[in-house]
Amino acid sequence: MEKIEIKLFLKMFLPLIDRSKGGEALRCLFRHTTALNIRKGETLFPGNISGTAGQIIVICSGLVNGFLQDNKWGNTNLWLGQEGSIYICNGQNSAKPENLNLEAIEDSMIFLIDYEDLEKCYKSQPELAKLFYSNLLPSAMKDVNERNIIFRLPDVACRITRFQQSYPGLYERLPKDLLISYALCG
């Protein structure tokens, strides 16, 4: 990772780890993290490459649209990621592996953390298990739950209001097609 990426890594994870016993845990997390920059309008993976299965996606900066690609049905938008957002993709060994692709709505930096590698570190680094179960997992669940709530609201006005409350400032930043997908459709 470059200096700027290391600074973002530390800014994001250092406050979440007990400094008195977390130095080695932080180094272990660093070893299992890949930093990627995506320019506005670009996608992370071409075609149906399975790059995110089993990955924890952490948005460090920018705004991304997470979608599933299907040659038969086209793209299915699943998740909006902004700074601090987290998405956990099902791994290759799960009943339904998830290969989420990301398109940058704005220039973005993301971290991909290999969940299986991270899980192997839990025994020697209990701080990582605490980080995952106390911070990353609840944040990812909140993002997914909010999206599900919006989709289940009875009318467009309710969905727009909830979207604006849940994602302050995004209503104005999203391209029209994504706004329709996330806030207006149900």
Short mmCIF file of C-alpha atoms in Angstrom, two decimals:
data_model
loop_
_atom_site.label_atom_id
_atom_site.label_comp_id
_atom_site.label_asym_id
_atom_site.label_seq_id
_atom_site.Cartn_x
_atom_site.Cartn_y
_atom_site.Cartn_z
CA MET A 1 0.00 0.00 0.00
CA GLU A 2 1.08 3.56 -0.63
CA LYS A 3 1.44 6.19 2.10
CA ILE A 4 -1.99 7.69 1.51
CA GLU A 5 -3.60 4.25 1.61
CA ILE A 6 -1.78 3.41 4.85
CA LYS A 7 -3.02 6.66 6.40
CA LEU A 8 -6.60 5.82 5.41
CA PHE A 9 -6.18 2.28 6.75
CA LEU A 10 -4.99 3.62 10.11
CA LYS A 11 -7.68 6.32 10.19
CA MET A 12 -10.35 3.69 9.63
CA PHE A 13 -9.17 0.84 11.87
CA LEU A 14 -6.91 2.28 14.58
CA PRO A 15 -9.82 3.79 16.56
CA LEU A 16 -11.54 0.38 16.57
CA ILE A 17 -8.69 -1.60 18.10
CA ASP A 18 -7.39 -1.47 21.67
CA ARG A 19 -3.98 0.16 21.20
CA SER A 20 -2.46 -1.56 24.24
CA LYS A 21 -2.96 -5.03 22.75
CA GLY A 22 -3.88 -4.38 19.15
CA GLY A 23 -0.62 -3.59 17.35
CA GLU A 24 -0.07 -7.12 16.08
CA ALA A 25 -3.78 -7.47 15.26
CA LEU A 26 -3.60 -4.31 13.17
CA ARG A 27 -0.55 -5.63 11.31
CA CYS A 28 -2.35 -8.92 10.64
CA LEU A 29 -5.40 -7.04 9.31
CA PHE A 30 -3.10 -4.95 7.14
CA ARG A 31 -1.55 -8.09 5.60
CA HIS A 32 -5.00 -9.36 4.58
CA THR A 33 -6.23 -6.05 3.16
CA THR A 34 -5.99 -4.91 -0.45
CA ALA A 35 -6.45 -1.21 -1.23
CA LEU A 36 -7.98 -0.36 -4.61
CA ASN A 37 -8.74 2.94 -6.28
CA ILE A 38 -11.64 3.13 -8.71
CA ARG A 39 -12.03 6.18 -10.94
CA LYS A 40 -15.45 7.72 -11.47
CA GLY A 41 -17.42 5.68 -14.03
CA GLU A 42 -15.15 2.63 -13.84
CA THR A 43 -16.09 -0.81 -12.52
CA LEU A 44 -13.84 -2.84 -10.28
CA PHE A 45 -13.98 -6.06 -12.29
CA PRO A 46 -14.64 -6.57 -16.00
CA GLY A 47 -17.32 -9.11 -16.92
CA ASN A 48 -18.20 -11.78 -14.37
CA ILE A 49 -14.84 -12.12 -12.62
CA SER A 50 -15.42 -13.48 -9.13
CA GLY A 51 -13.22 -11.04 -7.28
CA THR A 52 -15.36 -10.16 -4.27
CA ALA A 53 -16.66 -13.57 -3.18
CA GLY A 54 -15.61 -14.03 0.45
CA GLN A 55 -14.42 -10.44 0.75
CA ILE A 56 -15.33 -7.71 3.21
CA ILE A 57 -15.67 -4.48 1.23
CA VAL A 58 -14.92 -1.29 3.16
CA ILE A 59 -15.41 2.09 1.48
CA CYS A 60 -12.68 4.49 2.56
CA SER A 61 -13.66 7.41 0.36
CA GLY A 62 -16.00 8.20 -2.49
CA LEU A 63 -19.27 6.61 -3.51
CA VAL A 64 -19.82 3.25 -5.21
CA ASN A 65 -22.73 1.22 -6.51
CA GLY A 66 -22.53 -2.48 -5.71
CA PHE A 67 -24.28 -4.70 -8.20
CA LEU A 68 -24.54 -8.29 -9.33
CA GLN A 69 -23.90 -9.02 -12.98
CA ASP A 70 -26.03 -11.50 -14.84
CA ASN A 71 -25.66 -12.08 -18.57
CA LYS A 72 -29.31 -13.10 -18.83
CA TRP A 73 -30.97 -10.46 -16.62
CA GLY A 74 -28.43 -7.62 -16.66
CA ASN A 75 -27.20 -5.83 -13.54
CA THR A 76 -29.02 -5.89 -10.22
CA ASN A 77 -28.17 -2.98 -7.93
CA LEU A 78 -27.80 -4.15 -4.32
CA TRP A 79 -25.81 -1.68 -2.29
CA LEU A 80 -24.69 1.93 -2.14
CA GLY A 81 -21.35 2.33 -0.45
CA GLN A 82 -20.09 5.65 0.84
CA GLU A 83 -17.26 6.44 3.23
CA GLY A 84 -17.47 4.00 6.14
CA SER A 85 -19.94 1.62 4.45
CA ILE A 86 -19.25 -2.10 4.67
CA TYR A 87 -20.53 -5.05 2.64
CA ILE A 88 -19.69 -8.70 3.30
CA CYS A 89 -19.87 -10.99 0.25
CA ASN A 90 -20.76 -14.65 0.67
CA GLY A 91 -17.74 -16.85 0.01
CA GLN A 92 -17.18 -19.50 -2.65
CA ASN A 93 -18.00 -22.23 -0.12
CA SER A 94 -21.42 -20.79 0.76
CA ALA A 95 -24.67 -22.07 -0.76
CA LYS A 96 -24.89 -18.92 -2.88
CA PRO A 97 -21.49 -17.26 -3.52
CA GLU A 98 -21.76 -13.54 -4.11
CA ASN A 99 -19.61 -11.79 -6.68
CA LEU A 100 -20.51 -8.18 -6.20
CA ASN A 101 -19.03 -5.74 -8.66
CA LEU A 102 -18.48 -2.09 -7.82
CA GLU A 103 -18.92 0.93 -10.04
CA ALA A 104 -17.48 4.22 -8.86
CA ILE A 105 -20.05 7.00 -8.87
CA GLU A 106 -17.25 9.25 -7.61
CA ASP A 107 -13.51 8.59 -7.43
CA SER A 108 -13.29 6.01 -4.65
CA MET A 109 -10.85 4.07 -2.52
CA ILE A 110 -11.92 0.72 -1.15
CA PHE A 111 -10.38 -1.95 1.02
CA LEU A 112 -11.00 -5.62 0.30
CA ILE A 113 -10.38 -7.85 3.31
CA ASP A 114 -10.33 -11.59 2.73
CA TYR A 115 -12.74 -12.93 5.35
CA GLU A 116 -11.36 -16.49 5.47
CA ASP A 117 -7.81 -15.21 5.97
CA LEU A 118 -9.04 -12.83 8.66
CA GLU A 119 -10.95 -15.62 10.39
CA LYS A 120 -7.76 -17.71 10.59
CA CYS A 121 -6.13 -14.89 12.56
CA TYR A 122 -8.82 -14.84 15.27
CA LYS A 123 -7.14 -17.43 17.52
CA SER A 124 -3.83 -15.61 17.66
CA GLN A 125 -5.39 -12.13 17.44
CA PRO A 126 -8.66 -12.01 19.42
CA GLU A 127 -8.80 -8.25 18.81
CA LEU A 128 -9.61 -9.03 15.16
CA ALA A 129 -12.60 -11.16 16.13
CA LYS A 130 -13.77 -8.33 18.38
CA LEU A 131 -13.27 -5.83 15.52
CA PHE A 132 -15.26 -7.99 13.13
CA TYR A 133 -18.15 -8.94 15.43
CA SER A 134 -18.41 -5.59 17.25
CA ASN A 135 -17.84 -3.18 14.37
CA LEU A 136 -17.67 -4.55 10.83
CA LEU A 137 -20.53 -7.05 10.95
CA PRO A 138 -23.07 -4.72 12.67
CA SER A 139 -22.23 -1.93 10.24
CA ALA A 140 -22.67 -4.24 7.24
CA MET A 141 -25.97 -5.53 8.63
CA LYS A 142 -27.23 -1.97 9.14
CA ASP A 143 -26.48 -1.10 5.50
CA VAL A 144 -28.29 -4.18 4.17
CA ASN A 145 -31.25 -3.76 6.54
CA GLU A 146 -31.74 -0.15 5.52
CA ARG A 147 -31.85 -1.09 1.85
CA ASN A 148 -34.44 -3.80 2.59
CA ILE A 149 -36.59 -1.40 4.59
CA ILE A 150 -36.61 1.15 1.77
CA PHE A 151 -37.62 -1.47 -0.80
CA ARG A 152 -40.53 -2.64 1.34
CA LEU A 153 -42.09 0.76 2.01
CA PRO A 154 -45.56 1.13 0.48
CA ASP A 155 -45.16 4.17 -1.75
CA VAL A 156 -42.64 6.39 -3.49
CA ALA A 157 -42.96 9.30 -1.03
CA CYS A 158 -42.17 7.03 1.94
CA ARG A 159 -39.20 5.48 0.11
CA ILE A 160 -37.78 8.89 -0.83
CA THR A 161 -38.15 10.20 2.73
CA ARG A 162 -36.51 7.11 4.23
CA PHE A 163 -33.73 7.18 1.61
CA GLN A 164 -32.96 10.84 2.38
CA GLN A 165 -32.90 10.11 6.13
CA SER A 166 -30.75 6.99 5.74
CA TYR A 167 -28.33 8.42 3.19
CA PRO A 168 -28.02 12.16 3.91
CA GLY A 169 -26.74 14.07 0.88
CA LEU A 170 -26.81 11.08 -1.50
CA TYR A 171 -30.12 11.98 -3.10
CA GLU A 172 -28.43 14.92 -4.80
CA ARG A 173 -25.21 13.04 -5.67
CA LEU A 174 -26.70 9.97 -7.38
CA PRO A 175 -27.22 9.71 -11.13
CA LYS A 176 -30.91 9.53 -12.03
CA ASP A 177 -30.86 5.82 -12.98
CA LEU A 178 -29.41 4.83 -9.59
CA LEU A 179 -31.75 7.14 -7.73
CA ILE A 180 -34.66 5.40 -9.43
CA SER A 181 -33.21 1.99 -8.58
CA TYR A 182 -32.56 2.76 -4.92
CA ALA A 183 -35.16 5.30 -3.82
CA LEU A 184 -38.08 5.20 -6.19
CA CYS A 185 -38.64 1.55 -7.10
CA GLY A 186 -40.19 -0.91 -4.75
#
